[in-house]
Amino acid sequence: MVLYLIYHREFLFGSRLSTAIINGGMCTSTDPRDKIYALLSFFDGSPEERRSYSLMSPDYSKTVPQVYAEATEYILRNSPSLLALSLVGDKVYKRVPDLASWVPDYSLTWVSNAGFQKNKIYSASRDSAPQWRILNRGKILALTASRIDTISHLGESKYEITHGARGEQLLYIITGMKDRYVNGQNKLEALWRTLIEDSDYEMGSRCTKDGCPAPTSLAVAFKGFLLYHAALWVLQARKIETPGDRSLPSDAILAVLEDMSRDDTTRLVPRTEEIHQLLTRPERKGTSMNDIFYKRTDAYRSYWDAFRRVPEGRFFRTQGGLMGMGPQSLQVDDSIWLVPGANVLFVLREKRGTPRFELMGDCYVHGRMHGEALEDAMPNMTTVELE
C-alpha cells in the first residue's frame, strides 16, 4: 500500500487530506485503521491543517468505528457540501460491524467518483449553510434538515433490471401516475431522465447552474431500451409460466404496455406489434434471453451506457408523486430529506423505539435536485439525529 501511495500521491490526493481519505478507497490495508492512519505522513499542511490532523493521530487503542468516525468528522469539517455523507453507500455492502450509519466504511475498496460527480452536478440546497454537530463521543451526527416526502412504492433495482428482472413493479408504478409530472414533463420523459438521474457526466465543464441534464436525444435511445427489455420480459414470462407462478404472464405484460401506449403522446412505449416483430426476427435463433438482451441497436446502447454510468440504485415513487433513484436497500416509508449545505438529497429510516434515524444513503429525486424544494423546506427545518 505504501509504495502505491507514494507513486500515485499527486494523482490520488492532490494537496488535501480529505481528498486523500476519499480516494484512498482504491487502496487496501491489513489493518482497516491504516486506511486512515497511513495517509497522515503524506501531508504537512498549514499550521491550521496540522492542528485539525491531530483529531486523527494514530492511536491503535481505538476501534475501527472510532477511527472511521473521526475521519468522517474531519471530511465534514474540511470539504464542501457535506460530501462525506454521499460516500456512505448502501448499508448492504458495509463490512465493519457497529459502524454508525453516517460513517462510510473506508475498509471497502471502492472508487468514490459517483459521489464526487453527484456533488458537482446537483445543488439541492443551493447555497444554504450546513448546521451539524457530533454527539455522544462520535456516535451520533445531529443535522438540521427538512423532510420533503416519503417513499410509497418501490420498483426493481438497476441490478435486477440488468440481470433479467421483468420490471413489473416499475410498470405498475408508471401506469398509476398522472400523465404530467410535477415539473410539467410527460411522465415517460420524467421516467427516462430519472432512471439515469438526469445527468450527462461526460459534459464536464459544460455543466450549468442547472447541472448536466441528459440530452433530449436519449429519448429515442430510451425507446430502444424499453423495446428490448419488453421483449426480454415477454420471452422470459413465456418460458416460466406455470399454474403457481404469481408473476405477470406474458399476455398481461403486453396488455399493460398496450394500455400505456394508447395515451403515449411521446411514442416512447413500444407497441405490441413492435415487440412481436422483434421476437420473431428470422435472425434470432433459439430462445435464450441473451439472444434478445445483447442484440442492441446503437441508439439503445447509448441509453444503456447512460443507465450503467451510475450502476446501482432502486427506482421509487413518493407519496407526493415524485420519482427517484435511491439505495438498493430502500423500504416503503423511508423518508426523503433536504439538508442545508448538501448538494444532494438523503434517505433516512426511523429507528424503532428511538427518536433517531439511520442514514440509508443519498438519492436522486427528479425535479428536486436544483433547489426546487428549498422554499417549502426552510420553514420546516428540524434537528435529526443519525445513529
Short mmCIF file of C-alpha atoms in Angstrom, two decimals:
data_model
loop_
_atom_site.label_atom_id
_atom_site.label_comp_id
_atom_site.label_asym_id
_atom_site.label_seq_id
_atom_site.Cartn_x
_atom_site.Cartn_y
_atom_site.Cartn_z
CA MET A 1 0.00 0.00 0.00
CA VAL A 2 2.77 2.47 0.92
CA LEU A 3 4.59 2.16 -2.43
CA TYR A 4 1.28 2.62 -4.24
CA LEU A 5 0.52 5.76 -2.24
CA ILE A 6 3.97 7.23 -2.88
CA TYR A 7 3.79 6.61 -6.60
CA HIS A 8 0.24 7.90 -7.05
CA ARG A 9 0.23 10.63 -4.40
CA GLU A 10 -0.38 13.63 -6.63
CA PHE A 11 -2.93 11.88 -8.82
CA LEU A 12 -4.96 10.44 -5.94
CA PHE A 13 -4.66 13.02 -3.24
CA GLY A 14 -3.75 16.47 -4.51
CA SER A 15 -2.96 18.64 -1.52
CA ARG A 16 -5.89 17.89 0.79
CA LEU A 17 -6.06 15.15 3.39
CA SER A 18 -9.84 14.93 3.00
CA THR A 19 -9.38 14.16 -0.71
CA ALA A 20 -6.77 11.55 0.20
CA ILE A 21 -9.14 9.78 2.59
CA ILE A 22 -11.85 9.69 -0.05
CA ASN A 23 -9.61 8.47 -2.88
CA GLY A 24 -7.79 6.11 -0.54
CA GLY A 25 -10.68 3.74 -1.11
CA MET A 26 -8.74 2.40 -4.07
CA CYS A 27 -6.09 1.05 -1.67
CA THR A 28 -6.13 -1.89 0.72
CA SER A 29 -4.54 -2.45 4.13
CA THR A 30 -4.16 -5.34 6.53
CA ASP A 31 -5.39 -3.26 9.46
CA PRO A 32 -8.56 -1.35 8.47
CA ARG A 33 -7.42 1.60 10.59
CA ASP A 34 -4.42 2.09 8.32
CA LYS A 35 -6.74 3.14 5.51
CA ILE A 36 -6.74 6.39 7.51
CA TYR A 37 -3.53 6.40 9.53
CA ALA A 38 -1.23 5.53 6.61
CA LEU A 39 -2.22 8.76 4.88
CA LEU A 40 -1.25 11.17 7.64
CA SER A 41 2.50 11.10 6.96
CA PHE A 42 1.94 12.28 3.38
CA PHE A 43 0.63 15.69 4.45
CA ASP A 44 2.46 18.52 6.17
CA GLY A 45 -0.11 21.24 5.53
CA SER A 46 -0.50 24.64 7.16
CA PRO A 47 -0.43 25.04 10.96
CA GLU A 48 -4.22 25.13 10.93
CA GLU A 49 -4.39 21.94 8.91
CA ARG A 50 -1.85 20.22 11.18
CA ARG A 51 -4.00 21.08 14.18
CA SER A 52 -7.01 19.51 12.51
CA TYR A 53 -4.94 16.40 11.65
CA SER A 54 -4.42 15.88 15.39
CA LEU A 55 -8.03 14.70 15.52
CA MET A 56 -6.78 11.55 13.80
CA SER A 57 -3.38 11.00 15.42
CA PRO A 58 -2.60 7.28 15.18
CA ASP A 59 -3.97 5.50 18.22
CA TYR A 60 -4.36 1.76 17.84
CA SER A 61 -6.26 1.50 21.10
CA LYS A 62 -9.22 2.98 19.23
CA THR A 63 -11.68 0.72 17.44
CA VAL A 64 -12.19 0.80 13.69
CA PRO A 65 -15.60 2.52 14.08
CA GLN A 66 -13.98 5.21 16.24
CA VAL A 67 -11.21 5.87 13.71
CA TYR A 68 -13.64 5.97 10.78
CA ALA A 69 -16.00 8.32 12.65
CA GLU A 70 -13.08 10.71 13.33
CA ALA A 71 -12.08 10.59 9.65
CA THR A 72 -15.64 11.37 8.62
CA GLU A 73 -15.80 14.28 11.03
CA TYR A 74 -12.57 15.58 9.52
CA ILE A 75 -14.01 15.38 5.98
CA LEU A 76 -17.20 17.13 7.10
CA ARG A 77 -15.13 19.98 8.51
CA ASN A 78 -12.77 20.27 5.55
CA SER A 79 -14.75 19.58 2.39
CA PRO A 80 -17.73 21.35 0.85
CA SER A 81 -21.34 20.24 0.53
CA LEU A 82 -21.32 17.56 3.25
CA LEU A 83 -19.59 15.32 0.73
CA ALA A 84 -18.76 12.66 3.32
CA LEU A 85 -22.43 11.71 3.64
CA SER A 86 -22.55 10.87 -0.07
CA LEU A 87 -19.81 8.31 0.49
CA VAL A 88 -21.84 6.18 2.90
CA GLY A 89 -23.19 3.93 0.18
CA ASP A 90 -25.73 1.16 0.61
CA LYS A 91 -25.70 -0.48 4.04
CA VAL A 92 -25.75 -3.95 2.47
CA TYR A 93 -22.10 -3.52 1.49
CA LYS A 94 -20.74 -2.45 4.87
CA ARG A 95 -18.32 -4.92 6.46
CA VAL A 96 -17.23 -3.16 9.67
CA PRO A 97 -19.66 -4.02 12.50
CA ASP A 98 -21.04 -1.34 14.82
CA LEU A 99 -20.33 1.43 12.31
CA ALA A 100 -22.65 4.43 12.67
CA SER A 101 -24.98 4.78 9.69
CA TRP A 102 -23.50 8.19 8.76
CA VAL A 103 -19.92 6.87 8.64
CA PRO A 104 -18.61 5.38 5.36
CA ASP A 105 -16.92 2.01 5.53
CA TYR A 106 -13.42 3.02 4.42
CA SER A 107 -12.27 -0.61 4.59
CA LEU A 108 -14.09 -1.27 1.32
CA THR A 109 -12.17 -0.99 -1.93
CA TRP A 110 -14.32 1.43 -3.83
CA VAL A 111 -13.89 4.41 -6.08
CA SER A 112 -15.89 7.43 -4.96
CA ASN A 113 -16.25 9.03 -8.39
CA ALA A 114 -20.05 8.83 -8.29
CA GLY A 115 -20.15 10.76 -5.01
CA PHE A 116 -17.86 13.42 -6.43
CA GLN A 117 -19.88 13.72 -9.64
CA LYS A 118 -23.22 13.99 -7.86
CA ASN A 119 -21.91 16.81 -5.73
CA LYS A 120 -20.69 18.61 -8.84
CA ILE A 121 -23.86 18.48 -10.89
CA TYR A 122 -26.64 18.88 -8.30
CA SER A 123 -27.47 21.72 -5.93
CA ALA A 124 -30.45 20.56 -3.92
CA SER A 125 -29.97 23.06 -1.08
CA ARG A 126 -28.28 25.74 -3.22
CA ASP A 127 -26.05 27.98 -1.09
CA SER A 128 -27.68 27.30 2.29
CA ALA A 129 -25.26 26.79 5.18
CA PRO A 130 -24.91 23.40 6.89
CA GLN A 131 -25.59 23.02 10.59
CA TRP A 132 -24.33 19.87 12.26
CA ARG A 133 -22.55 18.62 15.34
CA ILE A 134 -21.16 15.37 16.69
CA LEU A 135 -22.73 13.96 19.86
CA ASN A 136 -22.23 11.05 22.24
CA ARG A 137 -18.47 10.71 21.71
CA GLY A 138 -18.67 10.44 17.94
CA LYS A 139 -21.58 8.02 17.76
CA ILE A 140 -24.31 10.46 16.69
CA LEU A 141 -24.42 13.11 13.98
CA ALA A 142 -27.04 15.81 14.61
CA LEU A 143 -28.14 17.65 11.45
CA THR A 144 -30.52 20.43 10.61
CA ALA A 145 -32.79 19.02 7.89
CA SER A 146 -36.31 19.04 6.47
CA ARG A 147 -38.43 16.07 5.43
CA ILE A 148 -39.76 16.69 1.92
CA ASP A 149 -41.52 13.39 1.13
CA THR A 150 -41.95 9.72 2.00
CA ILE A 151 -41.40 6.67 -0.22
CA SER A 152 -44.64 4.86 -1.05
CA HIS A 153 -43.72 2.48 -3.90
CA LEU A 154 -40.56 0.58 -4.85
CA GLY A 155 -39.54 -0.64 -8.28
CA GLU A 156 -36.81 -3.02 -9.33
CA SER A 157 -33.17 -2.12 -8.74
CA LYS A 158 -30.76 -1.46 -11.58
CA TYR A 159 -29.01 -4.71 -10.71
CA GLU A 160 -32.27 -6.62 -11.05
CA ILE A 161 -33.13 -4.93 -14.35
CA THR A 162 -29.72 -5.66 -15.83
CA HIS A 163 -29.91 -9.28 -14.69
CA GLY A 164 -33.23 -10.20 -16.26
CA ALA A 165 -35.93 -8.92 -13.85
CA ARG A 166 -39.20 -8.27 -15.66
CA GLY A 167 -39.77 -4.76 -14.36
CA GLU A 168 -43.34 -5.46 -13.26
CA GLN A 169 -43.29 -3.12 -10.28
CA LEU A 170 -41.84 -0.36 -12.41
CA LEU A 171 -44.65 -0.81 -14.93
CA TYR A 172 -47.31 -0.75 -12.20
CA ILE A 173 -45.88 2.44 -10.71
CA ILE A 174 -45.78 4.27 -14.04
CA THR A 175 -49.26 3.21 -15.16
CA GLY A 176 -50.68 4.54 -11.87
CA MET A 177 -49.19 8.01 -12.29
CA LYS A 178 -50.70 11.11 -13.89
CA ASP A 179 -49.67 11.82 -17.48
CA ARG A 180 -47.89 15.01 -16.42
CA TYR A 181 -45.11 15.00 -13.87
CA VAL A 182 -44.91 17.71 -11.21
CA ASN A 183 -42.48 19.77 -13.32
CA GLY A 184 -44.73 19.67 -16.40
CA GLN A 185 -42.85 16.94 -18.25
CA ASN A 186 -44.61 13.94 -19.71
CA LYS A 187 -44.30 11.11 -17.18
CA LEU A 188 -42.30 8.99 -19.62
CA GLU A 189 -39.76 11.75 -20.13
CA ALA A 190 -39.57 12.09 -16.36
CA LEU A 191 -39.07 8.31 -16.15
CA TRP A 192 -36.20 8.04 -18.59
CA ARG A 193 -34.48 11.02 -17.01
CA THR A 194 -34.99 9.58 -13.52
CA LEU A 195 -33.51 6.18 -14.39
CA ILE A 196 -30.23 7.88 -15.40
CA GLU A 197 -30.54 10.57 -12.72
CA ASP A 198 -30.93 13.19 -15.48
CA SER A 199 -27.21 13.50 -15.86
CA ASP A 200 -24.62 13.59 -18.59
CA TYR A 201 -21.37 13.20 -16.70
CA GLU A 202 -19.39 13.48 -19.93
CA MET A 203 -20.44 17.13 -20.35
CA GLY A 204 -17.86 18.15 -17.73
CA SER A 205 -17.16 21.86 -17.97
CA ARG A 206 -20.36 22.42 -19.94
CA CYS A 207 -22.47 21.97 -16.83
CA THR A 208 -24.62 24.96 -15.91
CA LYS A 209 -26.25 26.08 -12.66
CA ASP A 210 -28.96 23.56 -13.53
CA GLY A 211 -26.44 20.72 -13.64
CA CYS A 212 -25.68 18.49 -16.62
CA PRO A 213 -29.13 17.44 -17.85
CA ALA A 214 -29.23 14.45 -20.14
CA PRO A 215 -29.58 15.39 -23.85
CA THR A 216 -33.05 15.03 -25.33
CA SER A 217 -31.56 12.75 -27.99
CA LEU A 218 -31.57 9.99 -25.39
CA ALA A 219 -35.37 9.83 -25.59
CA VAL A 220 -35.09 7.83 -28.83
CA ALA A 221 -32.49 5.61 -27.23
CA PHE A 222 -34.85 5.05 -24.31
CA LYS A 223 -37.49 3.70 -26.69
CA GLY A 224 -34.96 1.15 -27.88
CA PHE A 225 -34.14 0.37 -24.25
CA LEU A 226 -37.83 -0.22 -23.48
CA LEU A 227 -38.39 -2.28 -26.62
CA TYR A 228 -35.58 -4.70 -25.94
CA HIS A 229 -36.45 -5.06 -22.27
CA ALA A 230 -40.15 -5.53 -23.03
CA ALA A 231 -39.24 -8.31 -25.47
CA LEU A 232 -36.95 -9.80 -22.86
CA TRP A 233 -39.70 -9.72 -20.21
CA VAL A 234 -42.24 -11.33 -22.55
CA LEU A 235 -39.80 -14.04 -23.62
CA GLN A 236 -38.85 -14.75 -20.02
CA ALA A 237 -42.51 -14.87 -18.94
CA ARG A 238 -43.36 -17.36 -21.66
CA LYS A 239 -40.56 -19.65 -20.56
CA ILE A 240 -41.50 -19.84 -16.88
CA GLU A 241 -45.29 -19.54 -16.90
CA THR A 242 -46.71 -22.20 -14.58
CA PRO A 243 -50.04 -22.52 -12.71
CA GLY A 244 -48.36 -21.45 -9.45
CA ASP A 245 -46.39 -18.53 -10.90
CA ARG A 246 -47.57 -15.21 -9.40
CA SER A 247 -45.60 -13.05 -11.83
CA LEU A 248 -47.33 -11.27 -14.68
CA PRO A 249 -47.91 -13.65 -17.60
CA SER A 250 -46.63 -12.54 -21.00
CA ASP A 251 -50.11 -11.53 -22.21
CA ALA A 252 -50.57 -9.32 -19.15
CA ILE A 253 -47.22 -7.60 -19.74
CA LEU A 254 -48.23 -6.88 -23.32
CA ALA A 255 -51.63 -5.63 -22.15
CA VAL A 256 -50.03 -3.20 -19.67
CA LEU A 257 -47.69 -1.84 -22.35
CA GLU A 258 -50.53 -1.58 -24.84
CA ASP A 259 -52.59 0.37 -22.31
CA MET A 260 -49.66 2.72 -21.69
CA SER A 261 -49.12 3.24 -25.41
CA ARG A 262 -52.69 4.45 -26.03
CA ASP A 263 -52.10 7.70 -24.14
CA ASP A 264 -48.42 7.96 -25.02
CA THR A 265 -48.03 11.18 -26.99
CA THR A 266 -44.24 10.76 -26.89
CA ARG A 267 -44.49 7.40 -28.72
CA LEU A 268 -41.78 6.01 -26.46
CA VAL A 269 -43.74 2.96 -25.30
CA PRO A 270 -43.19 0.02 -27.66
CA ARG A 271 -46.32 -1.22 -29.39
CA THR A 272 -47.33 -4.88 -29.24
CA GLU A 273 -46.55 -5.36 -32.92
CA GLU A 274 -43.05 -3.95 -32.44
CA ILE A 275 -42.37 -6.43 -29.64
CA HIS A 276 -43.74 -9.36 -31.67
CA GLN A 277 -41.68 -8.26 -34.65
CA LEU A 278 -38.52 -8.31 -32.55
CA LEU A 279 -39.36 -11.71 -31.07
CA THR A 280 -39.99 -13.26 -34.48
CA ARG A 281 -36.95 -11.89 -36.32
CA PRO A 282 -35.64 -14.55 -38.71
CA GLU A 283 -32.08 -14.00 -37.50
CA ARG A 284 -32.96 -14.67 -33.84
CA LYS A 285 -32.01 -18.27 -33.14
CA GLY A 286 -33.22 -20.17 -30.11
CA THR A 287 -34.99 -18.65 -27.14
CA SER A 288 -32.04 -17.62 -24.99
CA MET A 289 -32.62 -14.33 -23.22
CA ASN A 290 -29.15 -13.33 -24.32
CA ASP A 291 -30.32 -13.52 -27.93
CA ILE A 292 -32.62 -10.62 -27.12
CA PHE A 293 -30.59 -8.87 -24.46
CA TYR A 294 -27.39 -8.44 -26.46
CA LYS A 295 -28.89 -7.52 -29.82
CA ARG A 296 -28.95 -3.81 -29.09
CA THR A 297 -29.13 -1.09 -31.68
CA ASP A 298 -26.65 1.77 -31.41
CA ALA A 299 -29.48 4.00 -30.17
CA TYR A 300 -30.34 1.54 -27.43
CA ARG A 301 -26.69 1.23 -26.48
CA SER A 302 -26.35 4.98 -25.86
CA TYR A 303 -29.12 4.89 -23.26
CA TRP A 304 -27.77 1.65 -21.83
CA ASP A 305 -24.38 3.33 -21.33
CA ALA A 306 -26.03 6.24 -19.52
CA PHE A 307 -28.08 3.80 -17.42
CA ARG A 308 -24.98 1.91 -16.31
CA ARG A 309 -22.91 5.01 -15.55
CA VAL A 310 -24.42 5.03 -12.06
CA PRO A 311 -24.51 1.23 -11.69
CA GLU A 312 -26.55 0.87 -8.53
CA GLY A 313 -29.85 2.13 -7.21
CA ARG A 314 -33.53 1.33 -6.90
CA PHE A 315 -36.42 3.17 -8.52
CA PHE A 316 -39.04 4.62 -6.17
CA ARG A 317 -42.12 6.79 -6.09
CA THR A 318 -43.14 9.03 -3.20
CA GLN A 319 -46.46 9.85 -1.60
CA GLY A 320 -46.27 13.24 -3.30
CA GLY A 321 -45.94 11.66 -6.76
CA LEU A 322 -42.20 12.18 -7.21
CA MET A 323 -39.90 9.69 -8.95
CA GLY A 324 -36.40 8.94 -7.79
CA MET A 325 -33.45 6.58 -7.53
CA GLY A 326 -32.04 5.58 -4.16
CA PRO A 327 -30.07 2.82 -2.42
CA GLN A 328 -30.95 -0.77 -3.26
CA SER A 329 -31.97 -1.46 0.34
CA LEU A 330 -34.77 1.13 0.33
CA GLN A 331 -38.03 0.31 2.06
CA VAL A 332 -41.52 1.77 1.85
CA ASP A 333 -41.93 4.56 4.46
CA ASP A 334 -38.27 5.60 4.26
CA SER A 335 -38.23 9.39 4.07
CA ILE A 336 -36.52 11.92 1.77
CA TRP A 337 -34.73 14.83 3.44
CA LEU A 338 -33.21 18.10 2.31
CA VAL A 339 -30.11 19.00 4.33
CA PRO A 340 -28.81 22.59 4.15
CA GLY A 341 -25.28 22.64 2.79
CA ALA A 342 -25.72 19.37 0.86
CA ASN A 343 -25.91 19.24 -2.92
CA VAL A 344 -27.92 16.03 -2.89
CA LEU A 345 -30.95 14.71 -1.02
CA PHE A 346 -30.79 11.91 1.53
CA VAL A 347 -32.87 8.89 2.53
CA LEU A 348 -33.40 8.38 6.27
CA ARG A 349 -35.06 5.49 8.09
CA GLU A 350 -36.57 5.82 11.56
CA LYS A 351 -35.00 3.57 14.19
CA ARG A 352 -37.73 1.67 16.00
CA GLY A 353 -38.18 2.61 19.61
CA THR A 354 -35.98 5.72 19.37
CA PRO A 355 -36.34 9.28 18.07
CA ARG A 356 -33.26 8.77 15.89
CA PHE A 357 -32.67 7.82 12.26
CA GLU A 358 -30.35 5.76 10.10
CA LEU A 359 -28.77 7.32 7.04
CA MET A 360 -29.51 4.96 4.15
CA GLY A 361 -27.61 6.99 1.57
CA ASP A 362 -28.11 9.84 -0.86
CA CYS A 363 -30.76 9.81 -3.57
CA TYR A 364 -31.90 11.44 -6.77
CA VAL A 365 -35.43 12.89 -6.89
CA HIS A 366 -36.48 14.16 -10.31
CA GLY A 367 -37.38 17.83 -10.26
CA ARG A 368 -35.95 18.42 -6.79
CA MET A 369 -32.17 18.44 -7.31
CA HIS A 370 -31.61 22.14 -8.05
CA GLY A 371 -33.22 23.94 -5.14
CA GLU A 372 -36.87 23.46 -6.15
CA ALA A 373 -37.76 22.07 -2.70
CA LEU A 374 -35.82 24.65 -0.71
CA GLU A 375 -38.52 27.30 -0.29
CA ASP A 376 -41.05 24.86 1.14
CA ALA A 377 -38.42 23.06 3.20
CA MET A 378 -36.92 26.03 5.04
CA PRO A 379 -39.89 26.72 7.39
CA ASN A 380 -39.95 23.04 8.37
CA MET A 381 -36.33 22.61 9.39
CA THR A 382 -35.70 20.45 12.42
CA THR A 383 -32.80 18.66 14.09
CA VAL A 384 -32.43 14.99 13.27
CA GLU A 385 -30.01 12.67 15.00
CA LEU A 386 -28.31 9.98 12.91
CA GLU A 387 -27.04 6.92 14.74
#
